[in-house]
Amino acid sequence: MGFVILGIETSCDETGVALYHSEQGLLGHALYSQVDLHAKYGGVVPELAARDHVRKLIPLIKTLFSEHHLKTVDGVAYTAGPGLIGALLVGAAVGRSLAWGWQVPAIGVHHMEGHLLASMLEEPTPTFPFLALLVSGGHTQLVNVAAVGKYTVLGESVDDAAGEAFDKTAKLLGLGYPGGPAIARLAKQGNPDAFHFPRPMTRQPGLNFSFSGLKTFVLTTWKAQEQNEQTRADVARAFEDAVIDTLAIKCRRALQETGLKSLVIAGGVGANQRLRTRLTELGNKMKVAVYYPHPIFCTDNGAMIAYAGALRFAAKQFEPLAFEARPRWSMNDL
Ligand code: KG4
Ligand code: ZN
């Protein structure tokens, strides 16, 4: 028989919904991106994001249910954090209300766990244990994944996340938001030998990252040159090369230190084609299997939340729907 989980993602600027069946896999998913809404501000405006989730979430769920002739599900998973608080509250309120109405469990999912497990939505599925490189707009982490729920962060960014560095660099170069795809497009036209930027924190031991200093190199290089299309592309290329190289060096080090034989890429920056090629080459050299989610499941989406929710549901890890009011309540108990 199996069970069906509705997944809801509203942590930032994408409204994502999906239905995951424990035996049939992903039944369907839908995504509404707010990119156009925020583009003119050069970044996500939290209040606008929350208000737009309010407008889009329920219609998306309704359409998904009617497409799949469903009236209810066995559990509702929603992103409980980390993310923008107003945006998160929309998904949490809708998710828990639906669960309450249907009298099924509500499952608060950690957004990064969703990203981490997204590559398991597709064949071939990575098997535990594996090393995960999580590279999103808010996080850059290397994680030892022993099993579902057994995560050890081996290293992370001490300042900007990789995606944040892409976004800020794009802004400095006068490119639109989101910066990652814009930089990647432009870098293709760049001359790889025009400029060389440092590979931060690769000369010292450890698995942490630091990407905020690259902004300074981008800015000073860009300001010092004649600002034309070719220079813009050359700077984009030098920046992208520096980030990709740094990520690859740290992945190699983490694989050597842990002896893990599988590497899983997750998060929005994982959609970067040149990063994917570079890590595949690394995997071939080290005899390590490399897995990526489909690019649409690298960036924020409902499918990864439905999937992580389904695993938690199967393990009976969900909160009760009950809330309480206390007629007697001593201040001593606070
Ligand atoms: O995972 P995600 O959708 O949201 C967060 O959880 O943060 O990641 C968004 C980040 C943005 O910083 C965006 O610029 C970056 O992923 N990104 C890319 C590419 N596509 C999206 N960065 C580099 N190359 C790309 N192709
Ligand atoms: Zn994300």
CSV table of C-alpha atoms and ligand atoms in Angstrom, one decimal:
chain,number,residue,atom,x,y,z
A,1,MET,CA,0.0,0.0,0.0
A,2,GLY,CA,2.6,2.5,1.1
A,3,PHE,CA,1.9,6.1,2.1
A,4,VAL,CA,1.9,9.6,0.5
A,5,ILE,CA,3.6,12.7,1.9
A,6,LEU,CA,2.9,16.2,0.8
A,7,GLY,CA,6.0,18.3,0.9
A,8,ILE,CA,6.0,22.1,1.3
A,9,GLU,CA,9.0,24.4,0.8
A,10,THR,CA,8.7,28.1,1.5
A,11,SER,CA,12.1,29.0,3.2
A,12,CYS,CA,13.2,31.6,0.8
A,13,ASP,CA,12.0,32.8,-2.7
A,14,GLU,CA,10.6,29.6,-4.2
A,15,THR,CA,7.2,28.2,-3.4
A,16,GLY,CA,7.6,24.4,-3.9
A,17,VAL,CA,5.1,21.6,-3.4
A,18,ALA,CA,5.4,17.8,-4.1
A,19,LEU,CA,3.8,14.5,-3.5
A,20,TYR,CA,6.1,11.6,-2.6
A,21,HIS,CA,4.8,8.0,-2.5
A,22,SER,CA,6.8,5.5,-0.3
A,23,GLU,CA,6.7,2.8,-3.0
A,24,GLN,CA,6.1,4.7,-6.3
A,25,GLY,CA,8.5,7.6,-5.6
A,26,LEU,CA,7.9,11.1,-6.6
A,27,LEU,CA,4.3,11.4,-7.9
A,28,GLY,CA,4.5,15.0,-8.9
A,29,HIS,CA,5.8,18.4,-8.0
A,30,ALA,CA,5.3,22.1,-8.8
A,31,LEU,CA,7.4,25.2,-8.2
A,32,TYR,CA,6.7,28.9,-8.4
A,33,SER,CA,9.8,31.0,-8.5
A,34,GLN,CA,9.7,34.6,-7.1
A,35,VAL,CA,12.8,35.6,-9.1
A,36,ASP,CA,11.0,38.2,-11.1
A,37,LEU,CA,9.4,39.7,-8.0
A,38,HIS,CA,12.8,40.3,-6.3
A,39,ALA,CA,15.0,41.0,-9.4
A,40,LYS,CA,14.4,44.7,-9.4
A,41,TYR,CA,15.7,44.9,-5.8
A,42,GLY,CA,18.8,43.0,-6.5
A,43,GLY,CA,18.1,40.3,-3.9
A,44,VAL,CA,15.3,38.7,-1.9
A,45,VAL,CA,13.0,41.1,0.1
A,46,PRO,CA,11.8,39.0,3.0
A,47,GLU,CA,8.4,40.6,3.5
A,48,LEU,CA,7.6,40.4,-0.2
A,49,ALA,CA,8.7,36.7,-0.2
A,50,ALA,CA,6.3,35.9,2.7
A,51,ARG,CA,3.4,37.7,1.1
A,52,ASP,CA,3.9,35.9,-2.2
A,53,HIS,CA,4.0,32.5,-0.5
A,54,VAL,CA,0.6,33.3,1.0
A,55,ARG,CA,-0.7,34.0,-2.5
A,56,LYS,CA,0.8,31.0,-4.3
A,57,LEU,CA,1.0,28.1,-1.9
A,58,ILE,CA,-2.6,27.0,-1.6
A,59,PRO,CA,-3.4,27.2,-5.3
A,60,LEU,CA,-0.2,25.2,-6.0
A,61,ILE,CA,-1.3,22.5,-3.6
A,62,LYS,CA,-4.9,22.5,-5.0
A,63,THR,CA,-3.6,22.0,-8.5
A,64,LEU,CA,-1.2,19.2,-7.5
A,65,PHE,CA,-4.0,17.4,-5.7
A,66,SER,CA,-6.5,17.6,-8.5
A,67,GLU,CA,-3.8,16.5,-11.0
A,68,HIS,CA,-3.3,13.4,-8.9
A,69,HIS,CA,-7.0,12.9,-8.0
A,70,LEU,CA,-6.1,13.1,-4.3
A,71,LYS,CA,-8.2,14.4,-1.4
A,72,THR,CA,-5.8,13.8,1.4
A,73,VAL,CA,-2.4,12.4,2.2
A,74,ASP,CA,-0.8,10.4,5.1
A,75,GLY,CA,1.5,13.1,6.3
A,76,VAL,CA,2.4,16.7,5.6
A,77,ALA,CA,6.1,17.8,5.6
A,78,TYR,CA,7.1,21.4,5.6
A,79,THR,CA,10.4,23.3,5.8
A,80,ALA,CA,10.7,24.3,9.5
A,81,GLY,CA,14.0,26.1,9.0
A,82,PRO,CA,16.6,27.5,8.5
A,83,GLY,CA,15.3,30.3,6.3
A,84,LEU,CA,13.5,33.6,6.3
A,85,ILE,CA,11.1,33.6,9.3
A,86,GLY,CA,8.1,35.2,7.6
A,87,ALA,CA,8.5,32.8,4.6
A,88,LEU,CA,8.9,29.8,6.8
A,89,LEU,CA,5.9,30.7,8.9
A,90,VAL,CA,3.6,30.6,5.8
A,91,GLY,CA,4.7,27.0,5.0
A,92,ALA,CA,4.5,25.9,8.6
A,93,ALA,CA,1.1,27.5,9.2
A,94,VAL,CA,-0.4,26.0,6.0
A,95,GLY,CA,1.3,22.6,6.5
A,96,ARG,CA,0.3,22.2,10.1
A,97,SER,CA,-3.3,23.4,9.4
A,98,LEU,CA,-3.7,20.9,6.6
A,99,ALA,CA,-2.3,18.1,8.8
A,100,TRP,CA,-4.7,19.2,11.6
A,101,GLY,CA,-7.6,19.2,9.2
A,102,TRP,CA,-6.8,15.8,7.8
A,103,GLN,CA,-5.7,14.5,11.2
A,104,VAL,CA,-2.4,13.2,9.9
A,105,PRO,CA,1.1,13.8,11.2
A,106,ALA,CA,2.9,17.1,10.4
A,107,ILE,CA,6.7,16.8,9.9
A,108,GLY,CA,8.9,19.8,10.3
A,109,VAL,CA,11.9,19.2,8.0
A,110,HIS,CA,15.3,20.8,8.2
A,111,HIS,CA,15.9,22.6,4.9
A,112,MET,CA,19.5,21.5,4.6
A,113,GLU,CA,18.5,17.8,5.3
A,114,GLY,CA,16.2,18.2,2.3
A,115,HIS,CA,19.0,19.4,0.1
A,116,LEU,CA,21.3,16.7,1.4
A,117,LEU,CA,18.9,13.9,0.5
A,118,ALA,CA,17.7,15.3,-2.8
A,119,SER,CA,20.1,13.1,-4.9
A,120,MET,CA,18.3,10.1,-3.5
A,121,LEU,CA,15.2,11.0,-5.5
A,122,GLU,CA,16.8,9.6,-8.6
A,123,GLU,CA,18.6,6.5,-9.8
A,124,PRO,CA,21.3,5.6,-9.2
A,125,THR,CA,20.8,6.3,-5.6
A,126,PRO,CA,23.8,6.9,-3.4
A,127,THR,CA,24.2,4.5,-0.5
A,128,PHE,CA,25.3,5.4,3.1
A,129,PRO,CA,27.8,6.4,4.2
A,130,PHE,CA,28.7,9.3,1.9
A,131,LEU,CA,30.4,12.7,1.9
A,132,ALA,CA,28.1,15.5,1.0
A,133,LEU,CA,29.1,18.9,-0.3
A,134,LEU,CA,26.3,21.3,0.5
A,135,VAL,CA,26.6,24.5,-1.5
A,136,SER,CA,23.6,26.8,-1.4
A,137,GLY,CA,22.9,30.5,-1.0
A,138,GLY,CA,23.1,30.3,2.8
A,139,HIS,CA,25.4,27.3,3.5
A,140,THR,CA,28.7,25.8,2.4
A,141,GLN,CA,29.4,22.6,4.3
A,142,LEU,CA,31.1,19.3,4.0
A,143,VAL,CA,29.1,16.7,5.8
A,144,ASN,CA,29.8,13.1,6.7
A,145,VAL,CA,26.4,11.3,6.2
A,146,ALA,CA,26.4,8.0,8.1
A,147,ALA,CA,22.7,7.4,7.7
A,148,VAL,CA,19.4,9.4,7.6
A,149,GLY,CA,19.6,11.8,10.5
A,150,LYS,CA,23.3,10.9,11.3
A,151,TYR,CA,25.2,14.0,10.1
A,152,THR,CA,28.6,15.3,11.1
A,153,VAL,CA,29.6,18.7,9.8
A,154,LEU,CA,33.3,18.3,8.9
A,155,GLY,CA,33.9,21.8,7.7
A,156,GLU,CA,31.9,25.0,6.7
A,157,SER,CA,32.3,28.5,5.6
A,158,VAL,CA,33.5,30.9,8.2
A,159,ASP,CA,31.9,33.8,6.3
A,160,ASP,CA,30.0,34.0,3.0
A,161,ALA,CA,28.4,30.9,1.5
A,162,ALA,CA,29.5,29.8,-2.0
A,163,GLY,CA,26.1,30.9,-3.5
A,164,GLU,CA,26.2,34.2,-1.6
A,165,ALA,CA,29.6,34.8,-3.1
A,166,PHE,CA,28.2,34.2,-6.6
A,167,ASP,CA,25.3,36.5,-5.8
A,168,LYS,CA,27.5,39.3,-4.4
A,169,THR,CA,30.0,39.0,-7.3
A,170,ALA,CA,27.2,39.2,-9.8
A,171,LYS,CA,26.0,42.4,-8.1
A,172,LEU,CA,29.5,44.0,-8.2
A,173,LEU,CA,29.7,43.2,-11.9
A,174,GLY,CA,26.2,44.7,-12.6
A,175,LEU,CA,24.6,41.3,-13.3
A,176,GLY,CA,21.1,40.4,-12.2
A,177,TYR,CA,19.8,38.3,-9.4
A,178,PRO,CA,20.2,35.4,-8.8
A,179,GLY,CA,23.9,35.7,-9.5
A,180,GLY,CA,24.9,32.1,-9.9
A,181,PRO,CA,23.3,31.3,-13.2
A,182,ALA,CA,24.3,34.8,-14.6
A,183,ILE,CA,28.0,34.3,-13.6
A,184,ALA,CA,28.0,30.8,-15.0
A,185,ARG,CA,26.6,32.0,-18.3
A,186,LEU,CA,29.1,34.9,-18.6
A,187,ALA,CA,32.1,32.8,-17.5
A,188,LYS,CA,31.8,30.6,-20.6
A,189,GLN,CA,32.9,33.6,-22.7
A,190,GLY,CA,35.7,34.5,-20.3
A,191,ASN,CA,39.4,33.9,-20.9
A,192,PRO,CA,40.7,31.5,-18.2
A,193,ASP,CA,44.2,33.1,-18.3
A,194,ALA,CA,43.2,36.7,-18.0
A,195,PHE,CA,43.1,36.9,-14.2
A,196,HIS,CA,44.0,34.5,-11.3
A,197,PHE,CA,42.2,34.8,-8.0
A,198,PRO,CA,43.3,33.1,-4.8
A,199,ARG,CA,41.9,29.7,-3.6
A,200,PRO,CA,41.0,30.8,0.0
A,201,MET,CA,42.0,28.6,3.0
A,202,THR,CA,43.4,25.8,0.8
A,203,ARG,CA,47.1,26.2,2.0
A,204,GLN,CA,46.2,25.6,5.6
A,205,PRO,CA,44.9,22.3,7.0
A,206,GLY,CA,41.2,21.8,7.7
A,207,LEU,CA,38.0,21.7,5.8
A,208,ASN,CA,36.6,25.2,6.4
A,209,PHE,CA,35.9,27.7,3.7
A,210,SER,CA,36.1,31.4,3.4
A,211,PHE,CA,34.6,33.2,0.3
A,212,SER,CA,34.1,36.7,1.4
A,213,GLY,CA,37.7,37.8,0.5
A,214,LEU,CA,37.0,37.0,-3.2
A,215,LYS,CA,34.7,39.9,-3.4
A,216,THR,CA,37.6,42.3,-2.9
A,217,PHE,CA,39.6,40.6,-5.7
A,218,VAL,CA,36.5,40.9,-8.0
A,219,LEU,CA,36.0,44.5,-7.1
A,220,THR,CA,39.6,45.7,-7.4
A,221,THR,CA,40.2,43.8,-10.6
A,222,TRP,CA,37.0,45.1,-12.2
A,223,LYS,CA,37.7,48.7,-11.1
A,224,ALA,CA,41.3,48.6,-12.4
A,225,GLN,CA,40.3,47.5,-15.9
A,226,GLU,CA,38.6,49.0,-18.8
A,227,GLN,CA,35.0,47.9,-18.0
A,228,ASN,CA,33.8,46.2,-21.2
A,229,GLU,CA,31.9,42.9,-21.8
A,230,GLN,CA,35.1,40.9,-22.3
A,231,THR,CA,36.6,42.0,-19.0
A,232,ARG,CA,33.3,41.3,-17.2
A,233,ALA,CA,33.4,37.8,-18.6
A,234,ASP,CA,37.1,37.4,-17.7
A,235,VAL,CA,36.4,38.4,-14.1
A,236,ALA,CA,33.4,36.1,-13.9
A,237,ARG,CA,35.6,33.3,-15.2
A,238,ALA,CA,38.4,33.9,-12.7
A,239,PHE,CA,35.9,34.1,-9.9
A,240,GLU,CA,34.1,30.9,-10.9
A,241,ASP,CA,37.4,29.1,-11.4
A,242,ALA,CA,38.5,30.1,-7.9
A,243,VAL,CA,35.3,28.9,-6.2
A,244,ILE,CA,35.2,25.6,-8.2
A,245,ASP,CA,38.9,24.9,-7.5
A,246,THR,CA,38.5,25.6,-3.8
A,247,LEU,CA,35.5,23.4,-3.5
A,248,ALA,CA,37.3,20.6,-5.4
A,249,ILE,CA,40.4,20.8,-3.2
A,250,LYS,CA,38.4,20.6,0.0
A,251,CYS,CA,36.3,17.7,-1.4
A,252,ARG,CA,39.5,15.8,-2.2
A,253,ARG,CA,40.9,16.5,1.2
A,254,ALA,CA,37.7,15.4,3.0
A,255,LEU,CA,37.5,12.2,0.9
A,256,GLN,CA,41.2,11.4,1.7
A,257,GLU,CA,40.6,12.1,5.4
A,258,THR,CA,37.4,10.1,5.8
A,259,GLY,CA,38.1,7.3,3.2
A,260,LEU,CA,34.5,7.7,2.0
A,261,LYS,CA,33.9,6.3,-1.4
A,262,SER,CA,30.8,8.3,-2.4
A,263,LEU,CA,30.4,12.1,-2.9
A,264,VAL,CA,27.0,13.7,-3.1
A,265,ILE,CA,26.5,17.3,-4.3
A,266,ALA,CA,23.6,19.3,-3.0
A,267,GLY,CA,22.2,22.8,-3.0
A,268,GLY,CA,21.8,25.6,-5.6
A,269,VAL,CA,25.4,25.9,-6.5
A,270,GLY,CA,25.4,22.2,-7.3
A,271,ALA,CA,23.5,23.2,-10.5
A,272,ASN,CA,26.7,24.7,-11.8
A,273,GLN,CA,27.8,22.7,-14.8
A,274,ARG,CA,31.5,23.4,-14.5
A,275,LEU,CA,31.5,22.4,-10.8
A,276,ARG,CA,29.7,19.1,-11.7
A,277,THR,CA,32.3,18.3,-14.5
A,278,ARG,CA,35.2,19.2,-12.2
A,279,LEU,CA,33.9,16.9,-9.3
A,280,THR,CA,33.2,14.1,-11.7
A,281,GLU,CA,36.8,14.3,-12.8
A,282,LEU,CA,37.9,14.2,-9.2
A,283,GLY,CA,35.7,11.2,-8.6
A,284,ASN,CA,37.2,9.3,-11.5
A,285,LYS,CA,40.7,10.0,-10.3
A,286,MET,CA,40.0,9.0,-6.7
A,287,LYS,CA,37.7,6.0,-7.7
A,288,VAL,CA,34.8,7.7,-5.8
A,289,ALA,CA,31.2,7.6,-7.1
A,290,VAL,CA,29.8,11.1,-7.5
A,291,TYR,CA,26.1,11.8,-7.4
A,292,TYR,CA,24.1,15.0,-8.2
A,293,PRO,CA,20.4,15.8,-7.9
A,294,HIS,CA,18.8,16.8,-11.2
A,295,PRO,CA,19.5,20.6,-11.5
A,296,ILE,CA,15.9,21.5,-10.7
A,297,PHE,CA,16.3,19.6,-7.4
A,298,CYS,CA,19.6,21.3,-6.6
A,299,THR,CA,17.8,24.7,-6.0
A,300,ASP,CA,14.9,24.9,-3.6
A,301,ASN,CA,12.0,22.6,-4.3
A,302,GLY,CA,9.1,20.8,-2.6
A,303,ALA,CA,10.3,17.3,-3.7
A,304,MET,CA,13.3,17.2,-1.4
A,305,ILE,CA,11.1,18.2,1.5
A,306,ALA,CA,8.5,15.6,0.7
A,307,TYR,CA,11.3,13.0,0.4
A,308,ALA,CA,13.0,13.9,3.7
A,309,GLY,CA,9.5,14.0,5.3
A,310,ALA,CA,8.7,10.5,4.0
A,311,LEU,CA,11.9,9.1,5.6
A,312,ARG,CA,11.1,10.8,8.9
A,313,PHE,CA,7.5,9.6,8.6
A,314,ALA,CA,8.6,6.0,8.0
A,315,ALA,CA,10.9,6.3,11.1
A,316,LYS,CA,7.9,7.7,13.1
A,317,GLN,CA,9.8,11.0,13.7
A,318,PHE,CA,7.1,13.6,13.8
A,319,GLU,CA,5.6,16.0,16.4
A,320,PRO,CA,2.2,15.5,17.8
A,321,LEU,CA,-0.5,17.9,16.4
A,322,ALA,CA,-1.7,18.7,19.9
A,323,PHE,CA,-1.2,22.1,21.5
A,324,GLU,CA,-2.0,22.9,25.0
A,325,ALA,CA,-3.3,25.7,27.2
A,326,ARG,CA,-2.6,25.4,30.9
A,327,PRO,CA,-5.3,26.4,33.4
A,328,ARG,CA,-2.7,26.0,36.2
A,329,TRP,CA,0.8,27.1,35.5
A,330,SER,CA,3.4,28.1,38.0
A,331,MET,CA,6.0,30.7,37.1
A,332,ASN,CA,8.4,28.3,38.7
A,333,ASP,CA,7.9,25.9,35.7
A,334,LEU,CA,9.0,28.5,33.2
B,1,KG4,O1,19.8,26.0,-2.6
B,1,KG4,P1,19.3,27.3,-3.1
B,1,KG4,O2,18.2,27.3,-4.1
B,1,KG4,O3,18.8,28.2,-1.9
B,1,KG4,C1,19.3,28.2,-0.6
B,1,KG4,O4,19.0,27.3,0.2
B,1,KG4,O5,20.1,29.1,-0.4
B,1,KG4,O6,20.6,28.0,-3.6
B,1,KG4,C2,20.5,29.3,-4.2
B,1,KG4,C3,22.0,29.7,-4.6
B,1,KG4,C4,22.0,31.1,-5.1
B,1,KG4,O7,23.1,31.8,-4.4
B,1,KG4,C5,22.3,31.0,-6.5
B,1,KG4,O8,23.1,32.1,-7.0
B,1,KG4,C6,23.1,29.7,-6.6
B,1,KG4,O9,22.4,28.9,-5.7
B,1,KG4,N1,23.1,29.1,-7.9
B,1,KG4,C7,24.2,28.9,-8.7
B,1,KG4,C8,23.7,28.3,-9.9
B,1,KG4,N2,22.4,28.2,-9.8
B,1,KG4,C9,22.0,28.7,-8.6
B,1,KG4,N3,25.5,29.1,-8.4
B,1,KG4,C10,26.4,28.8,-9.4
B,1,KG4,N4,26.0,28.3,-10.6
B,1,KG4,C11,24.7,28.0,-10.9
B,1,KG4,N5,24.4,27.5,-12.1
B,2,ZN,ZN,18.0,25.8,-0.2
